[in-house]
CSV table of C-alpha atoms in Angstrom, one decimal:
chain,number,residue,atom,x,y,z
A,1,UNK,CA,-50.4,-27.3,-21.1
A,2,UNK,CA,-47.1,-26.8,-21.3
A,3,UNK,CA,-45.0,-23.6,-23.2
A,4,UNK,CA,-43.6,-24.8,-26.2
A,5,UNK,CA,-40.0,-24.4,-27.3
A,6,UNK,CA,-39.4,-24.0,-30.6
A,7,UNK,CA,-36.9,-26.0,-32.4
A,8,UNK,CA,-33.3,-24.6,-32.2
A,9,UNK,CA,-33.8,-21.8,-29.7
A,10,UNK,CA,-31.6,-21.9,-26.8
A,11,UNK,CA,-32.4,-23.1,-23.3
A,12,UNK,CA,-31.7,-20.1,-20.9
A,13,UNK,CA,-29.5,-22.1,-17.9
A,14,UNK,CA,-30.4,-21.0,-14.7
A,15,UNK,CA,-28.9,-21.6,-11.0
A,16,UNK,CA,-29.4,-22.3,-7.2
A,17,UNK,CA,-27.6,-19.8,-4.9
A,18,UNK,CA,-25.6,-22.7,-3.6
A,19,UNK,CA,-24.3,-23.3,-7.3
A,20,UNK,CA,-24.2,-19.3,-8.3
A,21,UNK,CA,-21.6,-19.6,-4.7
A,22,UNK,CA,-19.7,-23.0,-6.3
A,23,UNK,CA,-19.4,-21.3,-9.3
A,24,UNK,CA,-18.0,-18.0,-8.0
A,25,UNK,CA,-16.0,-19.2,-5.4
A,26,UNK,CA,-12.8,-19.6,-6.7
A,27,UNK,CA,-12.0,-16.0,-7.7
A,28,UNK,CA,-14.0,-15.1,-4.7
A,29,UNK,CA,-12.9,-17.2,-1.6
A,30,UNK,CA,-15.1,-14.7,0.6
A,31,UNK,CA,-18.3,-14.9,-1.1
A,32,UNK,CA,-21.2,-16.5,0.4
A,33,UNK,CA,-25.1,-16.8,0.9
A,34,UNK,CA,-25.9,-14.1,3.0
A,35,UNK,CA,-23.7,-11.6,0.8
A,36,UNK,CA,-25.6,-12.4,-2.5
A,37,UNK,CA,-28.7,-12.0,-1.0
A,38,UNK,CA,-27.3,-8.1,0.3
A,39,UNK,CA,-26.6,-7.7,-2.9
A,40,UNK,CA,-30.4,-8.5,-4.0
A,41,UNK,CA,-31.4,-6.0,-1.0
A,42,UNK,CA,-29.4,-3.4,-2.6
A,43,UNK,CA,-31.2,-3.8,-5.7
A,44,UNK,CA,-27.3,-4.6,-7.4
A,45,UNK,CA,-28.6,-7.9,-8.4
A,46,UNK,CA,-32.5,-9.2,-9.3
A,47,UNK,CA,-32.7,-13.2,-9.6
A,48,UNK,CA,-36.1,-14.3,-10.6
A,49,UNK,CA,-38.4,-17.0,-8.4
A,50,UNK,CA,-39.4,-20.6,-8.7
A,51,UNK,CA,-42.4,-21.5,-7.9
A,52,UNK,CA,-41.4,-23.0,-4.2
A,53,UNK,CA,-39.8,-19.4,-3.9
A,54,UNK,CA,-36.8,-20.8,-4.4
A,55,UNK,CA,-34.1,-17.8,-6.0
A,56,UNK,CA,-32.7,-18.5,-9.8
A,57,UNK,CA,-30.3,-17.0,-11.2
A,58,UNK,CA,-29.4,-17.1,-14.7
A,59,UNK,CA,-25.5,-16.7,-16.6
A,60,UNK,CA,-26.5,-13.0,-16.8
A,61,UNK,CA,-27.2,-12.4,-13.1
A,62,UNK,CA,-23.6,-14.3,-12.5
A,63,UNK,CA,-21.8,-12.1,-14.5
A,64,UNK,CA,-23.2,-9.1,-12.6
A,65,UNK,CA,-22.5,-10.7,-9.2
A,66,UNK,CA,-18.7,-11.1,-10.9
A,67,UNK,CA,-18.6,-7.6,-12.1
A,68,UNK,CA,-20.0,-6.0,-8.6
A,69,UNK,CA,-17.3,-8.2,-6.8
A,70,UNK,CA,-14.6,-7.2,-9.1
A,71,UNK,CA,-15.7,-3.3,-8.7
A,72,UNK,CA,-15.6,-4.0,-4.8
A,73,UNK,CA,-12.1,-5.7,-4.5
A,74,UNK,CA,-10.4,-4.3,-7.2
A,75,UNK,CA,-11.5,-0.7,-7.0
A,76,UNK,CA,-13.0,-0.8,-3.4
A,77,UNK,CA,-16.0,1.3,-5.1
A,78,UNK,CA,-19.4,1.5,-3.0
A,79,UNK,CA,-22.1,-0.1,-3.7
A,80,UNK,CA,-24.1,3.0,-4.4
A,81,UNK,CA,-21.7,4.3,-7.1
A,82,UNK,CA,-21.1,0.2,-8.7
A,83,UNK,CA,-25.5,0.8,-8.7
A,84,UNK,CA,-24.6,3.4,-10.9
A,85,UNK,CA,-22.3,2.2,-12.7
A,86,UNK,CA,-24.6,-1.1,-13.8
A,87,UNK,CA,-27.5,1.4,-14.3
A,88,UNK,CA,-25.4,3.1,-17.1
A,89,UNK,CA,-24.2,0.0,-18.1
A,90,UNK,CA,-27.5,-1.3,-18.9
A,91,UNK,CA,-28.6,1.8,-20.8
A,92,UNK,CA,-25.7,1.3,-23.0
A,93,UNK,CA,-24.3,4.9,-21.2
A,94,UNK,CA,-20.8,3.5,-19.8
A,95,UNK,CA,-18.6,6.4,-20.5
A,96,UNK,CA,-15.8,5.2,-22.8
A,97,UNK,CA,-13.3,8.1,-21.7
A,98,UNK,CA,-11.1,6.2,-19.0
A,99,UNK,CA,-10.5,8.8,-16.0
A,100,UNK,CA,-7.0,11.0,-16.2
A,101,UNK,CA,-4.4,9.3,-13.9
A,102,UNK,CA,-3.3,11.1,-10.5
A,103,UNK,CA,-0.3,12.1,-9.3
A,104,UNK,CA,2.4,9.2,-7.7
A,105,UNK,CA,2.2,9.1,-3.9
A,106,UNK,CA,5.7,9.5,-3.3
A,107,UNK,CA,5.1,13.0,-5.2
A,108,UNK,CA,2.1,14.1,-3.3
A,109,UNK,CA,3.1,12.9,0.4
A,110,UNK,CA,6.3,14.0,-0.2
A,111,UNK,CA,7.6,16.2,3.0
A,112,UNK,CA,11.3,17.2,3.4
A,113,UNK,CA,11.0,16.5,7.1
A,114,UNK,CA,11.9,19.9,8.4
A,115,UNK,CA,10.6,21.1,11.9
A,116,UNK,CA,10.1,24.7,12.5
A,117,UNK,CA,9.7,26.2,16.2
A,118,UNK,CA,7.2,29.2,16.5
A,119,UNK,CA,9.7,31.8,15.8
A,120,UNK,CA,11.0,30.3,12.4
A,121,UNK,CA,7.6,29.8,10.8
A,122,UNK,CA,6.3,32.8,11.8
A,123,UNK,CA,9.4,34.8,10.4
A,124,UNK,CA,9.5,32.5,7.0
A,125,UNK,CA,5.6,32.7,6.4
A,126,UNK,CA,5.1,36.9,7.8
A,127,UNK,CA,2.6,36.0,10.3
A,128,UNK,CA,2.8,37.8,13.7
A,129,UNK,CA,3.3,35.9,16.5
A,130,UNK,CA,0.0,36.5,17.5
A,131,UNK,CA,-1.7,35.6,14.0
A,132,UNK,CA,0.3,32.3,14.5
A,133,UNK,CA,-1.9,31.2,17.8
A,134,UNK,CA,-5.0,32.4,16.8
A,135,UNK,CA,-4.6,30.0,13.5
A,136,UNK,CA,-3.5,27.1,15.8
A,137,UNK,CA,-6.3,27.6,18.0
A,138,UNK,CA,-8.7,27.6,15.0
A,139,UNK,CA,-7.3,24.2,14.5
A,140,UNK,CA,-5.8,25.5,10.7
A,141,UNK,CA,-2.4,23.9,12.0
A,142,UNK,CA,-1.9,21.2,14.3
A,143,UNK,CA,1.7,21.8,15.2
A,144,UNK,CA,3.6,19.0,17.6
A,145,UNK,CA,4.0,19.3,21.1
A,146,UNK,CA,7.6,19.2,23.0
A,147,UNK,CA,8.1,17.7,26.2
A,148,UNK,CA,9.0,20.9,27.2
A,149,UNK,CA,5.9,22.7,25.8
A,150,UNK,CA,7.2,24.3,22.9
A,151,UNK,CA,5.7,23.9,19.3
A,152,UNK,CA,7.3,22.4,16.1
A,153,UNK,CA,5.4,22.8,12.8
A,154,UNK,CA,6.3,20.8,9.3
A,155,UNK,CA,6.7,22.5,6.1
A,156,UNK,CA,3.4,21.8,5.3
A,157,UNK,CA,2.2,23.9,8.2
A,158,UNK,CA,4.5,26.5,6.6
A,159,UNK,CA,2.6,26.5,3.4
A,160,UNK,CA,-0.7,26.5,5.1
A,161,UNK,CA,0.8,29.9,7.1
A,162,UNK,CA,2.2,31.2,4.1
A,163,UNK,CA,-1.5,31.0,2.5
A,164,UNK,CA,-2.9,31.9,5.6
A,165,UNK,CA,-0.7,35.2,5.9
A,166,UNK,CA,-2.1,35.8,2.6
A,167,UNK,CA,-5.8,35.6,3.3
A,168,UNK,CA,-5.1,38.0,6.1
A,169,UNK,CA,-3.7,40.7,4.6
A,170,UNK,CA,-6.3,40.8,2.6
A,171,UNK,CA,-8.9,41.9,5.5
A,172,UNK,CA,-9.9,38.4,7.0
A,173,UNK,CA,-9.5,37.3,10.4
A,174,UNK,CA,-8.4,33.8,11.7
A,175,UNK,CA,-12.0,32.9,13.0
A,176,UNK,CA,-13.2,33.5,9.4
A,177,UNK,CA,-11.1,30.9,8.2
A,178,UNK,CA,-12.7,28.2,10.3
A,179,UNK,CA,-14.9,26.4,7.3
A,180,UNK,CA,-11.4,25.6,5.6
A,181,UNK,CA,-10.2,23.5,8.5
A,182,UNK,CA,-13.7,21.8,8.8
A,183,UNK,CA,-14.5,21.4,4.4
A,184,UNK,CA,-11.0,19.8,4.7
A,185,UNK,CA,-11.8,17.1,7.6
A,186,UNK,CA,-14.6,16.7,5.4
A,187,UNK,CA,-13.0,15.7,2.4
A,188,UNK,CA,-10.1,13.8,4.0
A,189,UNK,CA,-13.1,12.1,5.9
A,190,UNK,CA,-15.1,11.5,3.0
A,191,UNK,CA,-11.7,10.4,1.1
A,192,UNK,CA,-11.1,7.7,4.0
A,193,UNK,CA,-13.8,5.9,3.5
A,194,UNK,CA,-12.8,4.5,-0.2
A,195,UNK,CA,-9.8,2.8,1.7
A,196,UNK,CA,-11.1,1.8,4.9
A,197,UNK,CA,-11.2,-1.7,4.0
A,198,UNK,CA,-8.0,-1.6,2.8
A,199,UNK,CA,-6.4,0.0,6.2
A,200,UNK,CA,-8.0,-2.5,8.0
A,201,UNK,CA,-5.2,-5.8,6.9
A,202,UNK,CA,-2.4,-3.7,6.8
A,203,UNK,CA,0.2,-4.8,4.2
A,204,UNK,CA,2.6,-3.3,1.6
A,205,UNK,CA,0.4,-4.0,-1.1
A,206,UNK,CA,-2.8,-2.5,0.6
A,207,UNK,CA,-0.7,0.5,2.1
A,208,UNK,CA,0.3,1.2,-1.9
A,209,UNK,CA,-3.1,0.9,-3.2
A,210,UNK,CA,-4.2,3.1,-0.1
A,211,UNK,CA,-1.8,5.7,-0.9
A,212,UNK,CA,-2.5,5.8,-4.8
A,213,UNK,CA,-6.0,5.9,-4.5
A,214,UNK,CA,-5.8,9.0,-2.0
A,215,UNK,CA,-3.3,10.8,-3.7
A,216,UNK,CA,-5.7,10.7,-7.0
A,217,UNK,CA,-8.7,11.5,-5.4
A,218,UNK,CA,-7.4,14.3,-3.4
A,219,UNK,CA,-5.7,15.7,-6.3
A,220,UNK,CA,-9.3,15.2,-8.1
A,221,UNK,CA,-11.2,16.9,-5.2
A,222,UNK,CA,-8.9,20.3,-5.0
A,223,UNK,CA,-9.1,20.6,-8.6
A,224,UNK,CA,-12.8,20.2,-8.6
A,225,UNK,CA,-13.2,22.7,-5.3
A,226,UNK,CA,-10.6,25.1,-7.1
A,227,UNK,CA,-12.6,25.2,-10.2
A,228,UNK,CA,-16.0,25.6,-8.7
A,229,UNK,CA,-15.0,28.6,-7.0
A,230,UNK,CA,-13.4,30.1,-9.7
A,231,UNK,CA,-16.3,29.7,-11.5
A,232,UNK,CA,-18.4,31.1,-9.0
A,233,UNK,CA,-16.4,34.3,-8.5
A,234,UNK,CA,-16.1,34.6,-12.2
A,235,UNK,CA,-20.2,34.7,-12.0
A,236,UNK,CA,-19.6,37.6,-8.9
A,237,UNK,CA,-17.8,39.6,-11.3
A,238,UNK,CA,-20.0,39.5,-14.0
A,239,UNK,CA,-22.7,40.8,-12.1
């Protein structure tokens, strides 16, 4: 027998794939079968069944798909963090407090473009001669390499010895300093990969968004590190 509907209620309108693709389309050119149904592998999106097994989705399930393709283009978030996102979104947990804005990236990549042989950095930042290979051999600069076999380092490779010099006058050797090069290529790894597709159609506008987006999330990251082991040798002291 079949469900009665009761007078007045709305009729939920529901969709093939094919039309959920139609429908979406035009904002999304590069949408397509095979990526909605990804989406349902990742658990992002949850259509319910016919009774052929055919997939139907409803208005609600469209205006996920919309929101997890805007997330993806427009923020280039991945799809683990837009799961979390809908997760809080659905348990009415979205937080309201819109994140602080970053630094410009003309600010942060900013260098003067001044090239220092061994002998100058090592007199401007008070590292020996001798301190100054050991750190290059540790990999904490990365100075450029002359035809002639000389080294030139940047200014930033004169704030990194300057720190450096720091650390060392304190008791530490080079080699100790070997998980700061390596948590670094972890971060700036880590980093990369929110603009990867981005850096893969070079173009002004993708370069700018590139450069944005890693100039805030660094930023975020070394205040984040900073603070955690502050906090940490706060804890040490207490003790």
């Amino acid at each position: 027998m079949a469900e009665l509907r009761a007078v007045g209620s709305p009729v939920k309108r529901t969709h093939t794939i094919g039309e959920v693709i139609n429908l979406l389309r035009t904002e999304f050119p590069d949408v397509s079968v095979s990526k909605i149904r990804f989406l349902e592998t990742q658990g992002l999106v949850r259509p319910d069944r016919s009774a052929s097994g055919y997939r139907i989705f409803t208005d609600d399930d469209i205006q996920r798909i919309e929101y997890i393709l805007t997330e993806q283009r427009d923020h280039y978030l991945p799809l683990k963090v837009i799961k979390s996102k809908l997760t809080a979104w659905e348990h009415g947990e979205e937080s309201p407090v819109a994140p602080e804005s970053g630094p410009p990236p003309e600010a942060y990549f900013s260098s003067s473009g001044v090239s220092l042989s061994s002998s100058e950095i090592s007199r401007s930042s008070g590292l020996s001669r001798d301190q100054l290979d050991e750190i290059v051999g540790e990999g904490l600069l990365a100075p450029r390499q002359l035809p002639d076999g000389t080294q030139m380092f940047t200014d930033a490779d004169l704030q990194i010895a300057r720190a450096v010099h720091r650390l060392l006058s304190r008791g530490l050797e080079p080699r100790h300093l070997r998980p700061l090069r390596l948590s670094a290529e972890r971060q700036a790894d880590l980093l990369g990969q929110l603009v990867a597709p981005l850096l893969r159609h070079r173009n002004p506008d993708n370069q700018r968004r590139s450069s944005e987006i890693l100039a805030d999330t660094a930023q975020a990251s070394a205040v984040a590190q900073e603070t955690m082991v502050r906090s940490r040798l706060r804890k040490l002291l207490e003790h």
